[in-house]
């Protein structure tokens, strides 16, 4: 793997580490990941998108137990992926950890934790970010 | 805009084609389509190729140029282009080829779709198909294409009571159809129990709920209506070629139980064709997973949202049903060589409309619909073809 | 200048393996081994937990419970012997994750099991000298013992973060002192996965000599005796050594037990003393005096004399962030799962 492989993920560190999204200064809609333009206000929102840190609390909209992983996720198989609706509004996709499939349901309240997401092999850069655990 | 006809088709078998390279497959399908159309290569004005991922699957981009070259057409300095819209690349190529003929720029073009997937191990293919998702905010966190559909399936079950058994019925039906299609990857029926007991991929979806990894290519020849009059064979018209899009990531969508892109593309297509849903005699839909077909017949408006599971279980979409769906075997049984799928769907429509679908022929097929989705619904195409 | 603790936080992974399970794999006497070591189970990090993630979780708890904003933290020091990178600081990642970047100093510390307390001392010095207002000292480890080695029963994972400052204190640190020598009792060479140790040599000339000397120096400096302290926290490579060294210094078991976590979670290395301190701070009341002596192989000891003050009563020390809840919120795993989570299985493909 190239030594530069991590750079495109490094760019998003702020959002990955601290769930930093943004908020439209015109209509107040919160976005995660942050968007350059509000999906409602379009041109009016340019220059008026404000950084907005999310609390990391929300509930499970849906989830799956992944048995056939992407390369790099083999050791975690089977792992839980969930779509989480954050309390501020936006939904995101993340892994759920420290729980078995019996502990996750649609509607389960969850909060974010800081975990290792992946790495560029054993000698490459390590990626950290959010995952979720049941409350 | 002028009428555009499909005047020739060519398709390779779909499956694990160890002996054949991407260029072999593309050329074979293209040549067959040209022969079928009764034209010669000198009649061709341009080549459009749908391909999703050769750049990663076989380290080859520039597929249009590659296929034109090895088809012996480089000397004609033919314009070629490769079009990518994830696994809707085939339909995307068709759409642009259609526009080029409808606009009058070209009179006769070849449009193909091709993918060679078996040169890499399965996990890498899983990674490559996941590039159709949002790399930074979905795939990065461990999402695979099938895991996204699995989450939609769970939500669909939660909201509408769709059952695992109803999902399995899609696979059973499409395998039964595929058994009758000489080009299909899987030409054997499966029992409902086998679907339920198959190895898990991303629950609630198992191996037999998911389209396979396939090699294959398909091509059609498009002509203007005037040009087509000079050609033999029953004529099939492209009544509508429509597309719609949506957010790349599933988490930003309005709904987790369907694709708005499909619904919008359908409305646009019906308007372009000047037809109603009732006039559609059969459909090829994007059953990359079993839940995908259930959501597709809902999003296309053939049944109301949430009714796709019971409708499937009732036999509505089976051969002889009210709306036969995926008579070819669909992505599930015919196979899903990403970029080739959209064109393979069109070929099934043409065969049915020409009355050449043999054992799987839909009686009195006059209007057929093809629905091709890119990734997890950020792109959807609907094509309506009819007997001219 | 009074320097002390502004806030603190802990993190203990959820998984545990019992000493009996490990003993069974290596043909040892399962019931006996736990009793011999005084370690009955140890914490096991999940495959997605490492020193960075544990340190971040502990530091975030410390920040959440303090009135201090991320950008007010002027230093982050992370002590560990299992930093995920040989070169690239854990501390920078932690600083980013608590919103302390970019105007701060940060570095990783290593001194076997006392790197966390070394970080505390550095923060004390910087704060005490007036160079900065707040410093975050973290001890964190995901230590590994070689399969079948005695260390495998104890080497575990955890983290604790201590926010050091001179305002908003919940406890004051009256004094600190250290005792350092060159003693080859335990080491891990660059590039090696597992450490080596000198067996019984890790006892008298190492753990006991340094803790006894350092602990006595501390009490002499502040003119105290064991009876002046409500709690005593010692480095805990197993469940036995801390009780023995306490007895030699004149402490009673009931002073030691509240901060003795090794029987349940094993030896969390750099986190061991900071975690013990966090467990005691969870239950301490204003006026309680705490005696702390860490030990790191190689070898050295750091001792602290800490007094809890009134403000601790206004800190939320209950709920899931309390050390006791983390200890109790556990999932037992078998050796096979432990081997998988700890990377003791050779994988193919991209996870190689």
PDB file of N, CA and C in Angstrom, chain A residues 13-14 17-18 71-78 95 97-100 103 112-117 119 121-122 124-128 131, chain C residues 14-15 46-50 52-54 56-57 60 84-85 88 92-93 96-99 329 340-341 343 345 347-352:
ATOM      1  N   UNK A  13     -10.760  13.623   9.146  1.00  0.00           N
ATOM      2  CA  UNK A  13     -10.503  13.287  10.546  1.00  0.00           C
ATOM      3  C   UNK A  13     -11.472  13.966  11.506  1.00  0.00           C
ATOM      4  N   UNK A  14     -11.696  15.238  11.297  1.00  0.00           N
ATOM      5  CA  UNK A  14     -12.539  16.006  12.211  1.00  0.00           C
ATOM      6  C   UNK A  14     -13.921  15.362  12.338  1.00  0.00           C
ATOM      7  N   UNK A  17     -13.482  11.583  13.896  1.00  0.00           N
ATOM      8  CA  UNK A  17     -13.124  11.511  15.315  1.00  0.00           C
ATOM      9  C   UNK A  17     -14.235  12.091  16.183  1.00  0.00           C
ATOM     10  N   UNK A  18     -14.755  13.225  15.759  1.00  0.00           N
ATOM     11  CA  UNK A  18     -15.607  13.993  16.666  1.00  0.00           C
ATOM     12  C   UNK A  18     -17.020  14.222  16.151  1.00  0.00           C
ATOM     13  N   UNK A  71     -12.321  -6.874   2.269  1.00  0.00           N
ATOM     14  CA  UNK A  71     -10.979  -7.179   2.750  1.00  0.00           C
ATOM     15  C   UNK A  71     -10.605  -6.187   3.858  1.00  0.00           C
ATOM     16  N   UNK A  72      -9.937  -6.692   4.871  1.00  0.00           N
ATOM     17  CA  UNK A  72      -9.550  -5.837   5.989  1.00  0.00           C
ATOM     18  C   UNK A  72     -10.500  -5.971   7.167  1.00  0.00           C
ATOM     19  N   UNK A  73     -11.667  -6.536   6.928  1.00  0.00           N
ATOM     20  CA  UNK A  73     -12.642  -6.686   8.013  1.00  0.00           C
ATOM     21  C   UNK A  73     -12.805  -8.145   8.430  1.00  0.00           C
ATOM     22  N   UNK A  74     -11.955  -9.040   7.858  1.00  0.00           N
ATOM     23  CA  UNK A  74     -12.116 -10.482   8.090  1.00  0.00           C
ATOM     24  C   UNK A  74     -12.101 -10.845   9.572  1.00  0.00           C
ATOM     25  N   UNK A  75     -11.205 -10.219  10.326  1.00  0.00           N
ATOM     26  CA  UNK A  75     -11.039 -10.603  11.717  1.00  0.00           C
ATOM     27  C   UNK A  75     -12.291 -10.275  12.532  1.00  0.00           C
ATOM     28  N   UNK A  76     -13.062  -9.332  12.047  1.00  0.00           N
ATOM     29  CA  UNK A  76     -14.244  -8.911  12.817  1.00  0.00           C
ATOM     30  C   UNK A  76     -15.489  -9.732  12.492  1.00  0.00           C
ATOM     31  N   UNK A  77     -15.409 -10.556  11.452  1.00  0.00           N
ATOM     32  CA  UNK A  77     -16.591 -11.304  11.013  1.00  0.00           C
ATOM     33  C   UNK A  77     -17.093 -12.228  12.099  1.00  0.00           C
ATOM     34  N   UNK A  78     -18.392 -12.321  12.354  1.00  0.00           N
ATOM     35  CA  UNK A  78     -19.420 -11.468  11.750  1.00  0.00           C
ATOM     36  C   UNK A  78     -19.525 -10.153  12.507  1.00  0.00           C
ATOM     37  N   UNK A  95     -20.494   0.790  12.309  1.00  0.00           N
ATOM     38  CA  UNK A  95     -20.498  -0.523  12.962  1.00  0.00           C
ATOM     39  C   UNK A  95     -21.042  -0.395  14.374  1.00  0.00           C
ATOM     40  N   UNK A  97     -20.613  -2.227  18.083  1.00  0.00           N
ATOM     41  CA  UNK A  97     -19.662  -3.111  18.752  1.00  0.00           C
ATOM     42  C   UNK A  97     -20.070  -3.352  20.199  1.00  0.00           C
ATOM     43  N   UNK A  98     -19.328  -4.245  20.830  1.00  0.00           N
ATOM     44  CA  UNK A  98     -19.577  -4.603  22.233  1.00  0.00           C
ATOM     45  C   UNK A  98     -20.995  -5.109  22.439  1.00  0.00           C
ATOM     46  N   UNK A  99     -21.552  -5.733  21.414  1.00  0.00           N
ATOM     47  CA  UNK A  99     -22.896  -6.288  21.579  1.00  0.00           C
ATOM     48  C   UNK A  99     -23.084  -7.401  20.559  1.00  0.00           C
ATOM     49  N   UNK A 100     -23.991  -8.300  20.854  1.00  0.00           N
ATOM     50  CA  UNK A 100     -24.321  -9.361  19.927  1.00  0.00           C
ATOM     51  C   UNK A 100     -25.588  -8.975  19.181  1.00  0.00           C
ATOM     52  N   UNK A 103     -28.753  -8.016  20.978  1.00  0.00           N
ATOM     53  CA  UNK A 103     -28.875  -6.761  21.722  1.00  0.00           C
ATOM     54  C   UNK A 103     -29.226  -5.573  20.827  1.00  0.00           C
ATOM     55  N   UNK A 112     -22.132   6.887  20.560  1.00  0.00           N
ATOM     56  CA  UNK A 112     -20.901   6.633  19.803  1.00  0.00           C
ATOM     57  C   UNK A 112     -19.729   6.328  20.730  1.00  0.00           C
ATOM     58  N   UNK A 113     -18.807   5.537  20.229  1.00  0.00           N
ATOM     59  CA  UNK A 113     -17.529   5.289  20.906  1.00  0.00           C
ATOM     60  C   UNK A 113     -16.417   5.467  19.879  1.00  0.00           C
ATOM     61  N   UNK A 114     -15.208   5.609  20.384  1.00  0.00           N
ATOM     62  CA  UNK A 114     -14.044   5.830  19.528  1.00  0.00           C
ATOM     63  C   UNK A 114     -13.324   4.501  19.325  1.00  0.00           C
ATOM     64  N   UNK A 115     -13.274   4.048  18.108  1.00  0.00           N
ATOM     65  CA  UNK A 115     -12.653   2.747  17.825  1.00  0.00           C
ATOM     66  C   UNK A 115     -11.797   2.808  16.566  1.00  0.00           C
ATOM     67  N   UNK A 116     -11.055   1.715  16.426  1.00  0.00           N
ATOM     68  CA  UNK A 116     -10.267   1.534  15.221  1.00  0.00           C
ATOM     69  C   UNK A 116     -11.213   1.084  14.109  1.00  0.00           C
ATOM     70  N   UNK A 117     -11.165   1.758  12.968  1.00  0.00           N
ATOM     71  CA  UNK A 117     -12.062   1.397  11.867  1.00  0.00           C
ATOM     72  C   UNK A 117     -11.354   0.461  10.895  1.00  0.00           C
ATOM     73  N   UNK A 119      -7.171  -0.314   8.776  1.00  0.00           N
ATOM     74  CA  UNK A 119      -5.755   0.026   8.652  1.00  0.00           C
ATOM     75  C   UNK A 119      -5.274  -0.367   7.266  1.00  0.00           C
ATOM     76  N   UNK A 121      -3.150  -2.404   6.084  1.00  0.00           N
ATOM     77  CA  UNK A 121      -2.281  -3.534   6.372  1.00  0.00           C
ATOM     78  C   UNK A 121      -1.559  -3.319   7.688  1.00  0.00           C
ATOM     79  N   UNK A 122      -0.709  -4.261   8.054  1.00  0.00           N
ATOM     80  CA  UNK A 122      -0.056  -4.210   9.361  1.00  0.00           C
ATOM     81  C   UNK A 122       1.022  -3.137   9.445  1.00  0.00           C
ATOM     82  N   UNK A 124       0.805  -0.192   7.640  1.00  0.00           N
ATOM     83  CA  UNK A 124       0.287   1.095   7.170  1.00  0.00           C
ATOM     84  C   UNK A 124      -0.413   1.890   8.250  1.00  0.00           C
ATOM     85  N   UNK A 125      -0.991   2.993   7.820  1.00  0.00           N
ATOM     86  CA  UNK A 125      -1.635   3.911   8.745  1.00  0.00           C
ATOM     87  C   UNK A 125      -2.912   3.266   9.307  1.00  0.00           C
ATOM     88  N   UNK A 126      -3.246   3.644  10.534  1.00  0.00           N
ATOM     89  CA  UNK A 126      -4.435   3.118  11.204  1.00  0.00           C
ATOM     90  C   UNK A 126      -5.532   4.179  11.141  1.00  0.00           C
ATOM     91  N   UNK A 127      -6.748   3.740  10.859  1.00  0.00           N
ATOM     92  CA  UNK A 127      -7.865   4.675  10.813  1.00  0.00           C
ATOM     93  C   UNK A 127      -8.728   4.523  12.051  1.00  0.00           C
ATOM     94  N   UNK A 128      -9.016   5.651  12.676  1.00  0.00           N
ATOM     95  CA  UNK A 128      -9.895   5.653  13.846  1.00  0.00           C
ATOM     96  C   UNK A 128     -11.164   6.415  13.529  1.00  0.00           C
ATOM     97  N   UNK A 131     -17.868   4.342  16.196  1.00  0.00           N
ATOM     98  CA  UNK A 131     -18.731   3.173  16.110  1.00  0.00           C
ATOM     99  C   UNK A 131     -19.795   3.417  17.160  1.00  0.00           C
TER     100      UNK A 131
ATOM    101  N   UNK C  14     -14.623  -4.474  27.423  1.00  0.00           N
ATOM    102  CA  UNK C  14     -15.750  -5.230  27.960  1.00  0.00           C
ATOM    103  C   UNK C  14     -15.445  -6.723  28.126  1.00  0.00           C
ATOM    104  N   UNK C  15     -14.526  -7.222  27.331  1.00  0.00           N
ATOM    105  CA  UNK C  15     -14.293  -8.676  27.354  1.00  0.00           C
ATOM    106  C   UNK C  15     -13.337  -9.099  28.468  1.00  0.00           C
ATOM    107  N   UNK C  46     -11.055  -5.640  22.400  1.00  0.00           N
ATOM    108  CA  UNK C  46     -11.618  -6.165  21.168  1.00  0.00           C
ATOM    109  C   UNK C  46     -10.634  -5.899  20.031  1.00  0.00           C
ATOM    110  N   UNK C  47     -10.897  -6.482  18.859  1.00  0.00           N
ATOM    111  CA  UNK C  47      -9.939  -6.320  17.762  1.00  0.00           C
ATOM    112  C   UNK C  47      -9.877  -4.870  17.280  1.00  0.00           C
ATOM    113  N   UNK C  48     -10.869  -4.071  17.654  1.00  0.00           N
ATOM    114  CA  UNK C  48     -10.844  -2.669  17.217  1.00  0.00           C
ATOM    115  C   UNK C  48     -10.486  -1.721  18.366  1.00  0.00           C
ATOM    116  N   UNK C  49      -9.951  -2.278  19.438  1.00  0.00           N
ATOM    117  CA  UNK C  49      -9.494  -1.424  20.532  1.00  0.00           C
ATOM    118  C   UNK C  49      -7.976  -1.488  20.623  1.00  0.00           C
ATOM    119  N   UNK C  50      -7.365  -0.348  20.834  1.00  0.00           N
ATOM    120  CA  UNK C  50      -5.930  -0.304  21.080  1.00  0.00           C
ATOM    121  C   UNK C  50      -5.668   0.835  22.055  1.00  0.00           C
ATOM    122  N   UNK C  52      -4.760   3.790  21.588  1.00  0.00           N
ATOM    123  CA  UNK C  52      -5.361   5.064  21.170  1.00  0.00           C
ATOM    124  C   UNK C  52      -6.838   5.113  21.559  1.00  0.00           C
ATOM    125  N   UNK C  53      -7.588   4.059  21.234  1.00  0.00           N
ATOM    126  CA  UNK C  53      -9.038   4.119  21.490  1.00  0.00           C
ATOM    127  C   UNK C  53      -9.336   4.123  22.988  1.00  0.00           C
ATOM    128  N   UNK C  54      -8.569   3.337  23.748  1.00  0.00           N
ATOM    129  CA  UNK C  54      -8.793   3.305  25.198  1.00  0.00           C
ATOM    130  C   UNK C  54      -8.445   4.665  25.805  1.00  0.00           C
ATOM    131  N   UNK C  56      -8.441   7.567  24.311  1.00  0.00           N
ATOM    132  CA  UNK C  56      -9.431   8.580  23.897  1.00  0.00           C
ATOM    133  C   UNK C  56     -10.687   8.466  24.757  1.00  0.00           C
ATOM    134  N   UNK C  57     -11.167   7.252  24.959  1.00  0.00           N
ATOM    135  CA  UNK C  57     -12.391   7.081  25.759  1.00  0.00           C
ATOM    136  C   UNK C  57     -12.178   7.583  27.182  1.00  0.00           C
ATOM    137  N   UNK C  60     -11.914  11.387  27.120  1.00  0.00           N
ATOM    138  CA  UNK C  60     -13.211  12.034  26.862  1.00  0.00           C
ATOM    139  C   UNK C  60     -14.068  12.064  28.122  1.00  0.00           C
ATOM    140  N   UNK C  84       0.225   1.873  19.426  1.00  0.00           N
ATOM    141  CA  UNK C  84       0.020   1.156  18.158  1.00  0.00           C
ATOM    142  C   UNK C  84       1.070   1.477  17.097  1.00  0.00           C
ATOM    143  N   UNK C  85       1.644   2.657  17.162  1.00  0.00           N
ATOM    144  CA  UNK C  85       2.719   3.002  16.235  1.00  0.00           C
ATOM    145  C   UNK C  85       4.035   3.030  16.999  1.00  0.00           C
ATOM    146  N   UNK C  88       4.905   7.597  15.561  1.00  0.00           N
ATOM    147  CA  UNK C  88       3.710   8.422  15.320  1.00  0.00           C
ATOM    148  C   UNK C  88       2.967   8.430  16.645  1.00  0.00           C
ATOM    149  N   UNK C  92      -0.967  12.673  19.886  1.00  0.00           N
ATOM    150  CA  UNK C  92      -1.520  13.584  18.880  1.00  0.00           C
ATOM    151  C   UNK C  92      -2.924  13.172  18.484  1.00  0.00           C
ATOM    152  N   UNK C  93      -3.136  11.864  18.388  1.00  0.00           N
ATOM    153  CA  UNK C  93      -4.460  11.352  18.018  1.00  0.00           C
ATOM    154  C   UNK C  93      -5.453  11.650  19.144  1.00  0.00           C
ATOM    155  N   UNK C  96      -6.352  15.304  19.180  1.00  0.00           N
ATOM    156  CA  UNK C  96      -7.315  15.618  18.112  1.00  0.00           C
ATOM    157  C   UNK C  96      -8.726  15.185  18.539  1.00  0.00           C
ATOM    158  N   UNK C  97      -8.793  14.008  19.138  1.00  0.00           N
ATOM    159  CA  UNK C  97     -10.100  13.443  19.481  1.00  0.00           C
ATOM    160  C   UNK C  97     -10.764  14.138  20.670  1.00  0.00           C
ATOM    161  N   UNK C  98      -9.988  14.885  21.465  1.00  0.00           N
ATOM    162  CA  UNK C  98     -10.635  15.627  22.560  1.00  0.00           C
ATOM    163  C   UNK C  98     -10.696  17.115  22.235  1.00  0.00           C
ATOM    164  N   UNK C  99     -10.370  17.452  21.010  1.00  0.00           N
ATOM    165  CA  UNK C  99     -10.491  18.843  20.587  1.00  0.00           C
ATOM    166  C   UNK C  99      -9.450  19.762  21.189  1.00  0.00           C
ATOM    167  N   UNK C 329     -19.481  -4.572  34.034  1.00  0.00           N
ATOM    168  CA  UNK C 329     -20.084  -4.719  32.705  1.00  0.00           C
ATOM    169  C   UNK C 329     -19.140  -5.560  31.839  1.00  0.00           C
ATOM    170  N   UNK C 340      -8.406 -14.854  18.832  1.00  0.00           N
ATOM    171  CA  UNK C 340      -8.852 -14.124  17.638  1.00  0.00           C
ATOM    172  C   UNK C 340      -8.750 -12.615  17.878  1.00  0.00           C
ATOM    173  N   UNK C 341      -9.279 -12.164  19.024  1.00  0.00           N
ATOM    174  CA  UNK C 341      -9.294 -10.724  19.291  1.00  0.00           C
ATOM    175  C   UNK C 341      -7.891 -10.156  19.460  1.00  0.00           C
ATOM    176  N   UNK C 343      -5.211 -11.102  17.982  1.00  0.00           N
ATOM    177  CA  UNK C 343      -4.347 -11.255  16.811  1.00  0.00           C
ATOM    178  C   UNK C 343      -3.371 -12.406  16.925  1.00  0.00           C
ATOM    179  N   UNK C 345      -4.128 -15.318  15.882  1.00  0.00           N
ATOM    180  CA  UNK C 345      -4.436 -16.220  14.782  1.00  0.00           C
ATOM    181  C   UNK C 345      -3.845 -15.609  13.516  1.00  0.00           C
ATOM    182  N   UNK C 347      -3.911 -14.662   9.948  1.00  0.00           N
ATOM    183  CA  UNK C 347      -4.950 -14.480   8.946  1.00  0.00           C
ATOM    184  C   UNK C 347      -4.340 -14.458   7.552  1.00  0.00           C
ATOM    185  N   UNK C 348      -5.170 -14.780   6.545  1.00  0.00           N
ATOM    186  CA  UNK C 348      -4.758 -14.590   5.163  1.00  0.00           C
ATOM    187  C   UNK C 348      -5.289 -13.252   4.678  1.00  0.00           C
ATOM    188  N   UNK C 349      -5.145 -12.997   3.423  1.00  0.00           N
ATOM    189  CA  UNK C 349      -5.757 -11.822   2.806  1.00  0.00           C
ATOM    190  C   UNK C 349      -5.265 -10.509   3.373  1.00  0.00           C
ATOM    191  N   UNK C 350      -6.156  -9.528   3.314  1.00  0.00           N
ATOM    192  CA  UNK C 350      -5.761  -8.158   3.624  1.00  0.00           C
ATOM    193  C   UNK C 350      -5.509  -7.934   5.108  1.00  0.00           C
ATOM    194  N   UNK C 351      -5.998  -8.866   5.973  1.00  0.00           N
ATOM    195  CA  UNK C 351      -5.817  -8.673   7.411  1.00  0.00           C
ATOM    196  C   UNK C 351      -4.464  -9.184   7.893  1.00  0.00           C
ATOM    197  N   UNK C 352      -3.676  -9.683   6.952  1.00  0.00           N
ATOM    198  CA  UNK C 352      -2.391 -10.246   7.324  1.00  0.00           C
ATOM    199  C   UNK C 352      -1.551  -9.229   8.071  1.00  0.00           C
TER     200      UNK C 352
END
